[in-house]
Coordinates of C-alpha atoms in Angstrom, one line a residue:
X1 CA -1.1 -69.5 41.3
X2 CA -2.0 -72.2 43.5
X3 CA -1.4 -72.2 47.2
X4 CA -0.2 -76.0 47.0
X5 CA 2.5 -75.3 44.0
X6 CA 6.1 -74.5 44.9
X7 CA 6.8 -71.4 43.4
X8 CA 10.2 -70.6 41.4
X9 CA 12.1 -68.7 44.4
X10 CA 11.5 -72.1 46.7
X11 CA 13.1 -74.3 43.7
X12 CA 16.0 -72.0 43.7
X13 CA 16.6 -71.9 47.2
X14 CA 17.2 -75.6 46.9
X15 CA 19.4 -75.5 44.1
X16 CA 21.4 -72.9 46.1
X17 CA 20.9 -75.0 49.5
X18 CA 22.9 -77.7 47.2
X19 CA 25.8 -75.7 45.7
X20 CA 26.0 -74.3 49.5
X21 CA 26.1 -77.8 50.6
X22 CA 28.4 -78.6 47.8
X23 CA 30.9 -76.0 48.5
X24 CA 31.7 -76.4 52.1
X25 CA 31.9 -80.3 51.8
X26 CA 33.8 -81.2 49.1
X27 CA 37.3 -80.1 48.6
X28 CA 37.4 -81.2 45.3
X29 CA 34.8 -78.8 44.4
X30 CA 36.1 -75.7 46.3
X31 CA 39.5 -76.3 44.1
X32 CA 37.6 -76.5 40.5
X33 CA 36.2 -73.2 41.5
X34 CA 39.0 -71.7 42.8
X35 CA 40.5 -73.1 39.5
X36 CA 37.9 -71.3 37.5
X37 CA 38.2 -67.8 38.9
X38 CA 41.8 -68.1 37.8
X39 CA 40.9 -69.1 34.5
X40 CA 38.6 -66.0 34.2
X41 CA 41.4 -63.8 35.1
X42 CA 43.3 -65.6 32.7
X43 CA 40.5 -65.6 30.4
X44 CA 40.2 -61.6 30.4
X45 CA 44.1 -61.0 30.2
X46 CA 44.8 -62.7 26.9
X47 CA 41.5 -61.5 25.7
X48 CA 39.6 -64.8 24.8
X49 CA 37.2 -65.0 21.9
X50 CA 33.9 -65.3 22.8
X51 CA 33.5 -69.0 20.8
X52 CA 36.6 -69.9 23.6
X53 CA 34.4 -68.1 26.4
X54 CA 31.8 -70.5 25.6
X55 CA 33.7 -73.8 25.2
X56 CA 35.6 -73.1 28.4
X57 CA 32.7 -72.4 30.0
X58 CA 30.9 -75.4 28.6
X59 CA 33.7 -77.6 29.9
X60 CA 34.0 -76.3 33.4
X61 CA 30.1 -76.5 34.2
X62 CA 30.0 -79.9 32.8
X63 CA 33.2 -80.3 35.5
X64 CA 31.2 -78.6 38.5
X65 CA 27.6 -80.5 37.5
X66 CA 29.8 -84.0 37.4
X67 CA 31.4 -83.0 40.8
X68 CA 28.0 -82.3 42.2
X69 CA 26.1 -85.0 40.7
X70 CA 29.0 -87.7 42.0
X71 CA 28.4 -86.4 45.3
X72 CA 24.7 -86.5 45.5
X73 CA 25.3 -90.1 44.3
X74 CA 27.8 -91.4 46.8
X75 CA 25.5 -89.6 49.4
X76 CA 22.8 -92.4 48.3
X77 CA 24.9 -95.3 48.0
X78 CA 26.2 -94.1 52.0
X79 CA 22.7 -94.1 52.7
X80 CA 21.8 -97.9 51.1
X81 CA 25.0 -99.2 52.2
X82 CA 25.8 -98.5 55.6
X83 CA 28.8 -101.4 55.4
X84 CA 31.8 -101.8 53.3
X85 CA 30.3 -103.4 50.7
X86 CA 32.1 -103.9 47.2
X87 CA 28.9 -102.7 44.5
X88 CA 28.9 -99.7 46.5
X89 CA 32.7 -99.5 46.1
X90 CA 32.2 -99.6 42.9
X91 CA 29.5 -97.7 42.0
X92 CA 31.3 -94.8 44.2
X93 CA 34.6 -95.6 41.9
X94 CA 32.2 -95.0 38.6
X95 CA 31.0 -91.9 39.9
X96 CA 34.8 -90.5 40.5
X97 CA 35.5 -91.2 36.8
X98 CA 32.7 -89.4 35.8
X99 CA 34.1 -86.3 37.6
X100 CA 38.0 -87.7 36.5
X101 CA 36.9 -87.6 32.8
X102 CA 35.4 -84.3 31.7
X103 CA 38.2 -83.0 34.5
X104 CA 40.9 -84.4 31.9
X105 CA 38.7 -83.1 28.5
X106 CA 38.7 -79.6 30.3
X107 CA 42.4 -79.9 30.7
X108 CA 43.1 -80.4 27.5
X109 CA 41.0 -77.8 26.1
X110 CA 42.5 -75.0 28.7
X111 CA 45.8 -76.2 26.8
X112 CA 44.3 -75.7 23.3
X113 CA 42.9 -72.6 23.8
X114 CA 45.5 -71.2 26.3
X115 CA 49.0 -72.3 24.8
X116 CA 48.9 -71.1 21.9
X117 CA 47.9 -67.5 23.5
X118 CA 50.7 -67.8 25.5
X119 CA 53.5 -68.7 22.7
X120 CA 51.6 -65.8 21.2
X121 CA 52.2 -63.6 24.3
X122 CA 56.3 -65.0 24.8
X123 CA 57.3 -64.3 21.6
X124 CA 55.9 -60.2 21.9
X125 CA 58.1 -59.8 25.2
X126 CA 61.2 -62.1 23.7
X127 CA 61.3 -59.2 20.8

């Protein structure tokens, strides 16, 4: 290996450096995690399929990666635009709806996958 070429360990410690970095500045962030250890335990209790392992999964890590990408960008625009300034306004206001959308699509599939496995569940202890 050459002595000038990052190796793999370096490129992790940076991806790590940015999820720490991630975590203990945004709020919103902290909450989708906390949100998604509950939905593990959740998850495990009613005994999910593995196709609904991976679609849940799918949907929060597209959640977290929009989170983490919105704040890298408003991170840049801060740095362009030191003023209020509306373009940045609104390319800060695009990069919350990123987060807002798949946020909402994630919703709605914890209610597809999780309702029903409820109803499920009510009805057993109703009997």
């Amino acid at each position: 290996m050459n002595d000038q070429e990052p190796n793999i360990i370096i490129y992790f410690q940076y991806a790590f450096n940015g999820i720490k970095y991630a975590l203990i500045t945004q709020k919103n962030l902290r909450i989708h995690f906390l949100i998604t250890i509950f939905i593990f335990v959740f998850g495990i209790y009613l005994n999910l399929l593995p196709i609904e392992w991976c679609v849940l999964i799918l949907s929060i890590v597209f959640v977290i990666i929009s989170e983490i990408i919105n704040t890298a960008l408003e991170i840049i625009v801060d740095m362009i635009s030191k003023e209020k300034n509306g373009l940045a306004k609104n390319a800060k206001d695009l990069c919350a709806a990123a987060v807002l959308i798949p946020t909402f699509a994630s919703v709605l599939i914890g209610i597809f996958i999780f309702l029903p496995k409820l109803v499920a569940k009510a009805q057993i202890l109703i009997q």
